[in-house]
mmCIF file of C-alpha atoms and ligand atoms in Angstrom:
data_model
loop_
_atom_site.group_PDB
_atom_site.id
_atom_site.type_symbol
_atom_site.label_atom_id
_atom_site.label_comp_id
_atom_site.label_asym_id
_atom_site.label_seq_id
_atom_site.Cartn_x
_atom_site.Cartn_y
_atom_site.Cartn_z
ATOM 1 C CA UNK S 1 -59.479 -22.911 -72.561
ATOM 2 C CA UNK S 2 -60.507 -25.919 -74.968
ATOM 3 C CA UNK S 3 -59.515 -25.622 -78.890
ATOM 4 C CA UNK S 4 -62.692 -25.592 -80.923
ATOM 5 C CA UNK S 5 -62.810 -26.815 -84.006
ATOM 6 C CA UNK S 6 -62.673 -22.725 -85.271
ATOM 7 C CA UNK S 7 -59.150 -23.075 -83.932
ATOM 8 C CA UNK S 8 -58.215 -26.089 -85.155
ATOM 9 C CA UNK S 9 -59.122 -24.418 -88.987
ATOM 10 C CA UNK S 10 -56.730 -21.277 -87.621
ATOM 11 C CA UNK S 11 -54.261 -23.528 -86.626
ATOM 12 C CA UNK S 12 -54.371 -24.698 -90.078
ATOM 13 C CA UNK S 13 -53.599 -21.394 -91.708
ATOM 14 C CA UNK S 14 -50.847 -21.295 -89.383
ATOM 15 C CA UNK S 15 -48.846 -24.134 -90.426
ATOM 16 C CA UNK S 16 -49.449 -24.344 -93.641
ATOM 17 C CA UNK S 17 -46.866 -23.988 -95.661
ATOM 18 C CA UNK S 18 -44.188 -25.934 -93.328
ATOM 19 C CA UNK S 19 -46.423 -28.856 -91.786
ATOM 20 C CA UNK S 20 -48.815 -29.581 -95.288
ATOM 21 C CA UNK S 21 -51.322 -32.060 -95.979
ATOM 22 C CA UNK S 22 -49.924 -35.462 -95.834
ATOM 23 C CA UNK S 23 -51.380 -38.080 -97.439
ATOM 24 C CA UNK S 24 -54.309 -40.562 -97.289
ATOM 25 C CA UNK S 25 -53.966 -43.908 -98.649
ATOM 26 C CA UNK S 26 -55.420 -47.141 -98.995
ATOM 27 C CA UNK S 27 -53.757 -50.361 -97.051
ATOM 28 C CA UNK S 28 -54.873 -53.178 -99.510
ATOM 29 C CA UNK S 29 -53.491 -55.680 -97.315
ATOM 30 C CA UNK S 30 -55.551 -54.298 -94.196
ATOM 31 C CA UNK S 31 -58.232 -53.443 -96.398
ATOM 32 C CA UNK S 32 -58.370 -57.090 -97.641
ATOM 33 C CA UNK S 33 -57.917 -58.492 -93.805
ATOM 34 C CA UNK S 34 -60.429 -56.007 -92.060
ATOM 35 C CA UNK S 35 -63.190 -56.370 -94.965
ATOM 36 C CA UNK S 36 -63.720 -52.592 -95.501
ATOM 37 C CA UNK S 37 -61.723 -49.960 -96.650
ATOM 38 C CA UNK S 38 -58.782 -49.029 -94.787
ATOM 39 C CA UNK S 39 -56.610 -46.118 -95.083
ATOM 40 C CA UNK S 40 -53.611 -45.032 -93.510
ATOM 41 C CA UNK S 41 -52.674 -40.917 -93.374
ATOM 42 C CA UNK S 42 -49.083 -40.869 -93.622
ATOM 43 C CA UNK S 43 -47.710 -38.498 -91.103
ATOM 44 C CA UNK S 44 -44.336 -39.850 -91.784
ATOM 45 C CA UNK S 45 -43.748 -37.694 -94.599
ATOM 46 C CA UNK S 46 -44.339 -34.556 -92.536
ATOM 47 C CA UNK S 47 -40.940 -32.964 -92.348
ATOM 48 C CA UNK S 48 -38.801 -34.343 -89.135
ATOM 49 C CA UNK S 49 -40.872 -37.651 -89.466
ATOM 50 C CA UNK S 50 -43.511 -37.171 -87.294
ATOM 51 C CA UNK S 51 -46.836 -35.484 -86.941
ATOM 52 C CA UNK S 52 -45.573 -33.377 -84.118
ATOM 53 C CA UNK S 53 -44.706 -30.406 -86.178
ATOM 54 C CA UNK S 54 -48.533 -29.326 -86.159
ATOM 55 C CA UNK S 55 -48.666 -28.271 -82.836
ATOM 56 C CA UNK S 56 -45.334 -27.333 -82.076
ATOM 57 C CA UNK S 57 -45.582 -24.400 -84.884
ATOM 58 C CA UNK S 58 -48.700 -23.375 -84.071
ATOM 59 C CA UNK S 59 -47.612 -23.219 -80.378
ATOM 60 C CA UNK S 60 -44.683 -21.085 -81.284
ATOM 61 C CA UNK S 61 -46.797 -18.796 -83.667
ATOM 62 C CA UNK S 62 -48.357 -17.677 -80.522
ATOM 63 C CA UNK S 63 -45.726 -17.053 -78.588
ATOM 64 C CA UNK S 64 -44.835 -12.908 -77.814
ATOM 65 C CA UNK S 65 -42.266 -11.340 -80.260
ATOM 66 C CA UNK S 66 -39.859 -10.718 -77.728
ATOM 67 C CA UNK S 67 -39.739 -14.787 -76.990
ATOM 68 C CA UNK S 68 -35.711 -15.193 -76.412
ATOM 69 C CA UNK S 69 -35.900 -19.052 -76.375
ATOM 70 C CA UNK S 70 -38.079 -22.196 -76.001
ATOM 71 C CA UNK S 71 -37.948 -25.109 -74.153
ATOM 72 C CA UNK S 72 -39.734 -28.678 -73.852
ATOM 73 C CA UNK S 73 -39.754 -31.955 -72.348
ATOM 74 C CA UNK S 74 -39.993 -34.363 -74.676
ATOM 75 C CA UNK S 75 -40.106 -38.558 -75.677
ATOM 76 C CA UNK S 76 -38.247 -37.759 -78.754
ATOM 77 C CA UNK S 77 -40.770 -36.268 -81.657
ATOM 78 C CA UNK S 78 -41.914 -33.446 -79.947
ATOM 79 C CA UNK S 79 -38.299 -32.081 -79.252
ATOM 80 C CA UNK S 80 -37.588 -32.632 -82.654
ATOM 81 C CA UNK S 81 -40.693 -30.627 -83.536
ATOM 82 C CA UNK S 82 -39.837 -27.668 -81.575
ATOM 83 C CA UNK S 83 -36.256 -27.688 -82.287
ATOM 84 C CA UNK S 84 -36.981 -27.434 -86.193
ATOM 85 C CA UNK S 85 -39.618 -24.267 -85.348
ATOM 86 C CA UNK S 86 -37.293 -23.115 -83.188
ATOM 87 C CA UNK S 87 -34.539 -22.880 -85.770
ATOM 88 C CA UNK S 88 -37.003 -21.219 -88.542
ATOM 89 C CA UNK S 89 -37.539 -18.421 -86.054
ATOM 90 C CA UNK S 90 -33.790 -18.038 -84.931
ATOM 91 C CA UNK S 91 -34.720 -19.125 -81.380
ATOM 92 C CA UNK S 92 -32.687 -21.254 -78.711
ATOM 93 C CA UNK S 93 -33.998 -24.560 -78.049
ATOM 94 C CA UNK S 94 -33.641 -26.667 -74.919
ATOM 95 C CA UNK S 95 -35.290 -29.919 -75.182
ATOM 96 C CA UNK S 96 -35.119 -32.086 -71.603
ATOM 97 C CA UNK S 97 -35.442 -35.514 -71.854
ATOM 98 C CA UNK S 98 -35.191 -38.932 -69.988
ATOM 99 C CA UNK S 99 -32.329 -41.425 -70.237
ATOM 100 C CA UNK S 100 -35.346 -44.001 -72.153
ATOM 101 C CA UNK S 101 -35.468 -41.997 -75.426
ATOM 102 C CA UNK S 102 -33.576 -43.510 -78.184
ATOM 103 C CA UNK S 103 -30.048 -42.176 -79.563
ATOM 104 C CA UNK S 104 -31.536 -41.930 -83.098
ATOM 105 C CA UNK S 105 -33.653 -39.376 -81.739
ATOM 106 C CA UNK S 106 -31.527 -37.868 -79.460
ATOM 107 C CA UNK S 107 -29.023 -36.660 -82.495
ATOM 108 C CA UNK S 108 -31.785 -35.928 -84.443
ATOM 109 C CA UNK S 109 -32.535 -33.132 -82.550
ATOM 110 C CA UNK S 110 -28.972 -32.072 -81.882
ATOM 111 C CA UNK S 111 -28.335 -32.165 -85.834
ATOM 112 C CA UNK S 112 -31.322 -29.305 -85.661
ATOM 113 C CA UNK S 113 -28.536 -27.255 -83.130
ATOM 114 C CA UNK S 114 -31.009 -27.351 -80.420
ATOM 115 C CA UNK S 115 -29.160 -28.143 -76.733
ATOM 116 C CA UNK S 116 -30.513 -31.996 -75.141
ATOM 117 C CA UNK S 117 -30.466 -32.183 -71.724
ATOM 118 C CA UNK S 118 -30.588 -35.496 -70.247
ATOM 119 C CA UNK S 119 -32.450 -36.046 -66.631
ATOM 120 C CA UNK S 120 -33.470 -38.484 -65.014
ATOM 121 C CA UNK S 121 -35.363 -41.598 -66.002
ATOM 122 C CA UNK S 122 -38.434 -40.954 -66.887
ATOM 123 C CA UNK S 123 -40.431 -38.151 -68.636
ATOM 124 C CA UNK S 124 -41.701 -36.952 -65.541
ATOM 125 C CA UNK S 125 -37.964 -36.018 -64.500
ATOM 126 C CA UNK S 126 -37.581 -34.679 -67.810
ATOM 127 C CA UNK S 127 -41.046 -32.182 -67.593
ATOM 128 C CA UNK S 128 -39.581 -30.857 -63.984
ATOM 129 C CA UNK S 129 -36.105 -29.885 -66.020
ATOM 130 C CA UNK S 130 -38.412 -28.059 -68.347
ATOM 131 C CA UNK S 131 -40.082 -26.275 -65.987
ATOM 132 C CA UNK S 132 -37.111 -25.398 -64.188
ATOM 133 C CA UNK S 133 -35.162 -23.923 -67.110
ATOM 134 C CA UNK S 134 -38.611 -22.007 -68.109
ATOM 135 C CA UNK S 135 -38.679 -20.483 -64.695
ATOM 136 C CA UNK S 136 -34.497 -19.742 -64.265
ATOM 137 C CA UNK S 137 -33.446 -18.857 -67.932
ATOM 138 C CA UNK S 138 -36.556 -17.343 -69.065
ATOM 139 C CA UNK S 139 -37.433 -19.911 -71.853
ATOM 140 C CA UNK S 140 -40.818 -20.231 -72.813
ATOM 141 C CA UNK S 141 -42.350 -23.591 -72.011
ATOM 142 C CA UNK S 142 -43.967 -25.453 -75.413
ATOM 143 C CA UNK S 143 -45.628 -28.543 -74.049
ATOM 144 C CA UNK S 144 -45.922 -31.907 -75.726
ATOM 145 C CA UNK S 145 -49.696 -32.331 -75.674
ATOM 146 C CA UNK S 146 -50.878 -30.561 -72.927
ATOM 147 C CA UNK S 147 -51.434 -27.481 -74.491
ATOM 148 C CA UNK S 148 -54.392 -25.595 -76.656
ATOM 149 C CA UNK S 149 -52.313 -24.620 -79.480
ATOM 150 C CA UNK S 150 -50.761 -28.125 -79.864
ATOM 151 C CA UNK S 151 -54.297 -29.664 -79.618
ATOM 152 C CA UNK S 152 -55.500 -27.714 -82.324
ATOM 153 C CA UNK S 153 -52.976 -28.090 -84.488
ATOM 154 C CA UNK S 154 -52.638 -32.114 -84.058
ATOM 155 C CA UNK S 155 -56.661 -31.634 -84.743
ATOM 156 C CA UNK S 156 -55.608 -30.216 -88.182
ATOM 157 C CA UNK S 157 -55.010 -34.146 -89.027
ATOM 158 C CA UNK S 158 -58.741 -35.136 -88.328
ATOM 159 C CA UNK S 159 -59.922 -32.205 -90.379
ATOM 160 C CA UNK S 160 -57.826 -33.590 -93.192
ATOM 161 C CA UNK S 161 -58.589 -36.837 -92.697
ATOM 162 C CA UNK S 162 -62.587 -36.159 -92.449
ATOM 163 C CA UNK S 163 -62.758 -33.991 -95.600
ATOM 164 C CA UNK S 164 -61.081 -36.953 -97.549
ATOM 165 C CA UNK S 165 -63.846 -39.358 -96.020
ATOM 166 C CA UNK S 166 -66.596 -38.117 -94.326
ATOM 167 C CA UNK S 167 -67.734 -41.544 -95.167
ATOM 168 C CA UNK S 168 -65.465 -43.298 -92.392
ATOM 169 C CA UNK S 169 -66.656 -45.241 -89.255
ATOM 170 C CA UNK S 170 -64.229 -45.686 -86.932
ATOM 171 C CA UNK S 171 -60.754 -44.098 -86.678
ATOM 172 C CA UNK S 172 -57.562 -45.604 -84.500
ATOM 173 C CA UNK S 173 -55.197 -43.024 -82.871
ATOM 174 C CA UNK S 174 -51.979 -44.343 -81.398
ATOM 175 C CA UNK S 175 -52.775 -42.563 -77.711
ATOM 176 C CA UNK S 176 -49.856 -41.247 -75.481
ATOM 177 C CA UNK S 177 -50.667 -38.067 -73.437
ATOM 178 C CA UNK S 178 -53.414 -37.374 -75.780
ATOM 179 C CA UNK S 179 -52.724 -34.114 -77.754
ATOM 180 C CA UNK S 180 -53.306 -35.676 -80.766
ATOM 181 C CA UNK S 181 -56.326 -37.618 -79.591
ATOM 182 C CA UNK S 182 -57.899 -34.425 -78.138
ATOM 183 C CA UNK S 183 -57.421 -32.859 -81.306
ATOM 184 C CA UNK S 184 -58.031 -35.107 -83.816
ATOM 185 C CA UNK S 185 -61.461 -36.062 -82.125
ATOM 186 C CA UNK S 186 -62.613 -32.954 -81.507
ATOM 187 C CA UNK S 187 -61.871 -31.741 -84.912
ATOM 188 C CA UNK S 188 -63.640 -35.803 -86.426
ATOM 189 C CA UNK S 189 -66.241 -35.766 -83.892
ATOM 190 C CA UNK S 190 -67.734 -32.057 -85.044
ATOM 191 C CA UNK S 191 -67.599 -33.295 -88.522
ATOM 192 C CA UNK S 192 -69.139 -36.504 -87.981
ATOM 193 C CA UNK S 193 -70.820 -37.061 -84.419
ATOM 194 C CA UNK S 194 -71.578 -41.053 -85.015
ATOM 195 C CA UNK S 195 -67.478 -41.557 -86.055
ATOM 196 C CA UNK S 196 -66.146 -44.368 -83.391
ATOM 197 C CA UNK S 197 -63.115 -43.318 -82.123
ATOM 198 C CA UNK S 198 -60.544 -45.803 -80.835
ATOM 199 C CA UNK S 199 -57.376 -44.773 -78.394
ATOM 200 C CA UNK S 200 -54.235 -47.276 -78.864
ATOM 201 C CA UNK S 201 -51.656 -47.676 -76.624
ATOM 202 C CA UNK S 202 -49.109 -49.873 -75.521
ATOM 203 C CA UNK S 203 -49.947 -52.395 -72.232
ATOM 204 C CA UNK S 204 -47.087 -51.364 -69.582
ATOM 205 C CA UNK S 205 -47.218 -47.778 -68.427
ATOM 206 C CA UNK S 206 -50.178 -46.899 -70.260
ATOM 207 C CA UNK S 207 -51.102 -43.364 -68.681
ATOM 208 C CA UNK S 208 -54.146 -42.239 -70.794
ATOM 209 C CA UNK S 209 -55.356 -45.468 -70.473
ATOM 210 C CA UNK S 210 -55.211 -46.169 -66.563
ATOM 211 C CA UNK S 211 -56.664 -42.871 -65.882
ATOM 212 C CA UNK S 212 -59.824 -42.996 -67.832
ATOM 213 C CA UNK S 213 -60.560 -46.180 -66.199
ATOM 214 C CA UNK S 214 -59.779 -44.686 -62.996
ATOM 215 C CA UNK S 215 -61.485 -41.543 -63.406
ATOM 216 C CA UNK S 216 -58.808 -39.381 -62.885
ATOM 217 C CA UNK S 217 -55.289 -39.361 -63.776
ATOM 218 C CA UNK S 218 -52.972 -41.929 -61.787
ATOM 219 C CA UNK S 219 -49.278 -42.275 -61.426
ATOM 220 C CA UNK S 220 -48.107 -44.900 -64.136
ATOM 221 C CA UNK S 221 -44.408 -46.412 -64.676
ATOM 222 C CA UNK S 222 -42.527 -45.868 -67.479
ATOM 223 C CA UNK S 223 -41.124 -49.333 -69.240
ATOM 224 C CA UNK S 224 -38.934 -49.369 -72.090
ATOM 225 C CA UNK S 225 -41.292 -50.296 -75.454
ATOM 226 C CA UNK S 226 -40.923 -50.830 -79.198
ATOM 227 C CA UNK S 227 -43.835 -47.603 -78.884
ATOM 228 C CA UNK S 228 -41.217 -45.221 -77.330
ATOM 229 C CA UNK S 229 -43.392 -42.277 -78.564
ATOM 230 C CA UNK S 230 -46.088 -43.353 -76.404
ATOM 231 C CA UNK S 231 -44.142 -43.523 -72.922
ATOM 232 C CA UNK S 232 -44.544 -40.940 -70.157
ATOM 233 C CA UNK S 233 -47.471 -39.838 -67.713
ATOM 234 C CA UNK S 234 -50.033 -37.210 -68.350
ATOM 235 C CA UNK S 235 -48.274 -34.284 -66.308
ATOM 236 C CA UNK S 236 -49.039 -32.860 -62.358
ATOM 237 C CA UNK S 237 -51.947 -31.319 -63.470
ATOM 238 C CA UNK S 238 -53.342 -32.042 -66.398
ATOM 239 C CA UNK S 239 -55.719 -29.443 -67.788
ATOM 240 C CA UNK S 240 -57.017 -30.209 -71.217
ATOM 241 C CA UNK S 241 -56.326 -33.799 -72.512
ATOM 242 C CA UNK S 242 -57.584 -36.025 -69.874
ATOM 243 C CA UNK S 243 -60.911 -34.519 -69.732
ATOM 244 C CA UNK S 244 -61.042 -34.065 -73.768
ATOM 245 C CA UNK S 245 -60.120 -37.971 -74.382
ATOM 246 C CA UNK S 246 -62.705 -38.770 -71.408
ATOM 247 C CA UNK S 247 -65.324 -36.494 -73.257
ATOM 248 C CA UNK S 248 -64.574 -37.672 -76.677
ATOM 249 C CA UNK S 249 -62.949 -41.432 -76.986
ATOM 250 C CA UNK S 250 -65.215 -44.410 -77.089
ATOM 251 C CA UNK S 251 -63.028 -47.102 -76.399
ATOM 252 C CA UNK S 252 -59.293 -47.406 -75.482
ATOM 253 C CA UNK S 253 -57.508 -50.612 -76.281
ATOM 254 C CA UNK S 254 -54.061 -52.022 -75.549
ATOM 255 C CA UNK S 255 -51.407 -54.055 -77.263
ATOM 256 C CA UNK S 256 -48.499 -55.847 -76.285
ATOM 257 C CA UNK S 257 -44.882 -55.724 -77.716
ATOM 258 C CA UNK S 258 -45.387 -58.393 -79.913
ATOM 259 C CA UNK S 259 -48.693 -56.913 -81.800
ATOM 260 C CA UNK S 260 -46.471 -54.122 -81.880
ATOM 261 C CA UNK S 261 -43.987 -55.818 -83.796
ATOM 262 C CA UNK S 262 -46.286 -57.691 -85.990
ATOM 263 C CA UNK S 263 -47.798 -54.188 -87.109
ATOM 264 C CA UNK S 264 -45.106 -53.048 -87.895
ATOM 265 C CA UNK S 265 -43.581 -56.229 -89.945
ATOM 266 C CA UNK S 266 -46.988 -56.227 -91.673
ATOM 267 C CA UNK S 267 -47.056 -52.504 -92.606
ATOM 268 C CA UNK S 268 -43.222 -53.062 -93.756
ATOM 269 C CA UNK S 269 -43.642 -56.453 -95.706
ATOM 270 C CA UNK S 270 -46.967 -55.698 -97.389
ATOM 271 C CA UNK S 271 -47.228 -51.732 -97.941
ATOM 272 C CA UNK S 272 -43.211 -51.294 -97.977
ATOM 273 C CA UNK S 273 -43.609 -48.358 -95.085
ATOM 274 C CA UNK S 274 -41.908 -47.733 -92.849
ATOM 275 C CA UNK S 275 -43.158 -46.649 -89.125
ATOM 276 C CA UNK S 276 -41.806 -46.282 -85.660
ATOM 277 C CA UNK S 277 -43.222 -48.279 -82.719
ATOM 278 C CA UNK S 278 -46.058 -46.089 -81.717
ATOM 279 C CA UNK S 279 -47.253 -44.983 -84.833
ATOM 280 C CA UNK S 280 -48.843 -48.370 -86.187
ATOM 281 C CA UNK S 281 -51.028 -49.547 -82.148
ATOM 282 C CA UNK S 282 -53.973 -48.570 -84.519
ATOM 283 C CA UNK S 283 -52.961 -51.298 -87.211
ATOM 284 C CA UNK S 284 -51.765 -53.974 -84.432
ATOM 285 C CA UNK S 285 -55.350 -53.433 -82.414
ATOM 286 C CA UNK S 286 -57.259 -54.598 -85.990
ATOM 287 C CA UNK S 287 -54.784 -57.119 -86.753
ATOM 288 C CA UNK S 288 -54.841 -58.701 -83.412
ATOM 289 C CA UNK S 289 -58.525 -59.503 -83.445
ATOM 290 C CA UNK S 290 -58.981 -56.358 -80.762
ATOM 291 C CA UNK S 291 -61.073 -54.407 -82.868
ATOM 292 C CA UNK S 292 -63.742 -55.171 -84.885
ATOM 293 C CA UNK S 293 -64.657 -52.731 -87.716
ATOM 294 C CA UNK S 294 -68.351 -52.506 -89.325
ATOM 295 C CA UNK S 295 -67.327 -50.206 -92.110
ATOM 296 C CA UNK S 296 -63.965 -47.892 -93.256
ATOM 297 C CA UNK S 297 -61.868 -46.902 -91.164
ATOM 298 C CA UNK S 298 -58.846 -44.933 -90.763
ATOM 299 C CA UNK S 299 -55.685 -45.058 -88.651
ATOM 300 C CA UNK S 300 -52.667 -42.386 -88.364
ATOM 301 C CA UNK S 301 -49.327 -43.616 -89.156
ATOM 302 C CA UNK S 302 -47.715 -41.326 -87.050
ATOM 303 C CA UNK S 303 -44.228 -41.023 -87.195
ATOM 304 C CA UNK S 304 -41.201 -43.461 -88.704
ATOM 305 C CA UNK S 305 -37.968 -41.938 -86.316
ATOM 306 C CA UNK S 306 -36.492 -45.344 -85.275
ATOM 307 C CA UNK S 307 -33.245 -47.043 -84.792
ATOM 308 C CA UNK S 308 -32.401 -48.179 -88.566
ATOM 309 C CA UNK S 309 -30.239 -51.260 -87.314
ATOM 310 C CA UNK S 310 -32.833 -52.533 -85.138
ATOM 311 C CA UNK S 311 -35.897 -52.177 -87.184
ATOM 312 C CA UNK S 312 -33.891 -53.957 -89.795
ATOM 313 C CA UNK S 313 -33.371 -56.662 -87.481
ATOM 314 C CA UNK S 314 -36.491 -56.936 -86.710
ATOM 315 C CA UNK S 315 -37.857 -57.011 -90.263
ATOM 316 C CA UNK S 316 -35.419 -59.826 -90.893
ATOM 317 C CA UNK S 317 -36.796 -61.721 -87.486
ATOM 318 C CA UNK S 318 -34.258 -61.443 -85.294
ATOM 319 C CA UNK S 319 -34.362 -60.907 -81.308
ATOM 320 C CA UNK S 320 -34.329 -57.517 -80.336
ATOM 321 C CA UNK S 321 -33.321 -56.207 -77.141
ATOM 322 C CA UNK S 322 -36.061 -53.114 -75.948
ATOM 323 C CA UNK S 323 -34.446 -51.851 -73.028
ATOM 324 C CA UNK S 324 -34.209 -55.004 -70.020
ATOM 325 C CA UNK S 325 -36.201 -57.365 -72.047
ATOM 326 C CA UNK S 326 -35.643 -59.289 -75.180
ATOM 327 C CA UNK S 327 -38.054 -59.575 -78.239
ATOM 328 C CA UNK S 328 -37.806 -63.305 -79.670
ATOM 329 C CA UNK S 329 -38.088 -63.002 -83.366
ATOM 330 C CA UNK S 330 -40.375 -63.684 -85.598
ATOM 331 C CA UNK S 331 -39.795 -63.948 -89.601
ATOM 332 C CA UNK S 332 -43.245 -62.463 -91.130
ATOM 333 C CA UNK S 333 -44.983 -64.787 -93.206
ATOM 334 C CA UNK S 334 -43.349 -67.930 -91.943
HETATM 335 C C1 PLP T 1 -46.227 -38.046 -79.551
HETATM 336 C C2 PLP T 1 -46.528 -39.228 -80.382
HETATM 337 C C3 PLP T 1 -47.742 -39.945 -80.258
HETATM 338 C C4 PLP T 1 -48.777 -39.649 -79.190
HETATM 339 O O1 PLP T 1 -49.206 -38.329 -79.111
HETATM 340 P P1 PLP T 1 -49.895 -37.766 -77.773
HETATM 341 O O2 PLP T 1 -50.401 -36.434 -78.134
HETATM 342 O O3 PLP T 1 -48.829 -37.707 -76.724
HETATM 343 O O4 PLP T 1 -50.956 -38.724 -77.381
HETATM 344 C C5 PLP T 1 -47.971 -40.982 -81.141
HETATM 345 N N1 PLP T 1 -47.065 -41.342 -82.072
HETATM 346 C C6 PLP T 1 -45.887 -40.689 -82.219
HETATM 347 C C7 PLP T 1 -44.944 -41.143 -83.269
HETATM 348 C C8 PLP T 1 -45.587 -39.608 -81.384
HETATM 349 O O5 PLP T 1 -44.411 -38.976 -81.544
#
């Protein structure tokens, strides 16, 4: 039932083509401010934004021919994902999700002429939908991280990353439900065995988070966050990710709204990129003084589908409003 890294290089076959290499660059600025080299793999240029499209086509690539539709729950990237496969292979798409994800990604994946249902308020709500509509329409069910095929294929990004630099010591993965962490550490972890690997998240609602400490996973709340991506809990019954990120993460670390921010003011003033919410926790945890790095390192940038208005806001240090609480500005630099 766990990927290997044998099907983390098949997923790679499998995508190639639509979801390529992306790639690998130095941060001079974090570079210069962590002491050792620091790279950033840009999973922003993957097509739709975000790294998501890995596992969502390599999902649907194993789906039987006679498939009539798909359907997900979803924080916003994933639907987007599997709306776009969908669409290459002529397929319906229903993507269900909860009244938190943001209107920029909403239309997004309505632009791809995939149908959005919106229920409930969290992503909980939204994963029952799912599995409703799999059960009474017949859809076939692609999950957002919970899932073999998605693990592997998010683990196609550490097996980039690792043939780059085998050389690296630590990498940061912005940590939600954990398909990407499963994958990407199984797939850095076989290349390298000694490679620290760091889990970021946000601190309210963190899910992966809470249930490694508690050994199992818990129920967590869902809070509106600059690192929408990252909301959500880690399903009923999780089967793969809880016990791969227990197996294969050595630390997980959390940051607040304003690290958040500061990340991703930093990543926008001094490398001109920019990156949604949840992709940069790996940045904010090494610019916060959270973690300390003895050597390169790498973090995944992970997606860049935000709310134009706002982010230019907040570049210009404004308040922003996230949902019931307000963000006091900050102008970067000042
Ligand atoms: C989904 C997502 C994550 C987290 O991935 P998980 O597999 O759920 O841990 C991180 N960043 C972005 C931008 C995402 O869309």
């Amino acid at each position: 039932m766990r990927p290997s890294l044998a099907d983390v290089f098949a997923a790679r076959q499998v995508i190639a083509g639509v979801a390529d290499r992306t790639p690998l660059v130095p941060s001079p600025f974090m570079s210069a401010r962590s002491g050792h080299d620091f790279l950033l793999k840009l999973e922003i240029c993957q097509p739709m934004g975000a790294f998501k499209l890995r596992g969502a086509l390599n999902a649907m690539a194993a789906l039987p021919a006679d498939t009539r539709g798909v359907t997900c729950c979803s924080t916003g990237n994933h639907g987007r994902a599997v709306a776009f496969a969908a669409a290459r292979r002529g397929l319906r798409a229903v993507v269900c999700m909860s009244q938190l994800v943001p209107e920029a990604k909403v239309a997004g994946i309505r632009a791809l002429g995939a149908e959005v249902r919106i229920s409930g308020r969290t992503q909980d709500d939204a994963a029952v939908e799912a599995a409703r509509l799999a059960r009474d329409e017949r859809l076939a069910e692609i999950p957002p991280f919970d899932d073999p095929h998605v693990i592997a294929g998010q683990g196609t990004i550490g097996l980039e990353v690792m043939e780059a630099r085998p050389d690296l010591t630590a990498l940061l993965v912005p940590l939600s439900g954990g398909g990407l962490m499963s994958g990407v550490a199984l797939a850095a972890r076989a290349i390298r065995p000694g490679i620290r690997i760091i889990g970021v998240t946000m601190e309210r609602g963190a899910a992966m988070a809470q249930a490694l400490q508690a050994g199992h996973p818990v129920e967590v709340g869902e809070y509106p966050s600059l690192a929408d991506s990252l909301g959500g809990g880690l399903g009923d019954d999780n089967r793969l990710t809880f016990a791969m990120c227990r197996d294969l993460v050595d630390e997980v670390v959390l940051v607040s709204e304003e690290e958040i921010r500061d990340a991703m003011q930093a990543l926008f003033h001094e490398d001109r990129i920019v990156a949604e919410g949840g992709s940069v926790t790996g940045l904010a945890a090494v610019l916060a003084g959270k973690v300390r790095l003895d050597g390169p390192a790498a973090t995944i940038i992970t997606g860049r589908n935000l709310d134009m208005r706002m982010f230019a806001a907040m570049m210009a240090g404004q308040d922003v409003t996230i949902g019931d609480m307000v963000l006091k500005g900050r102008v970067y630099g000042a």
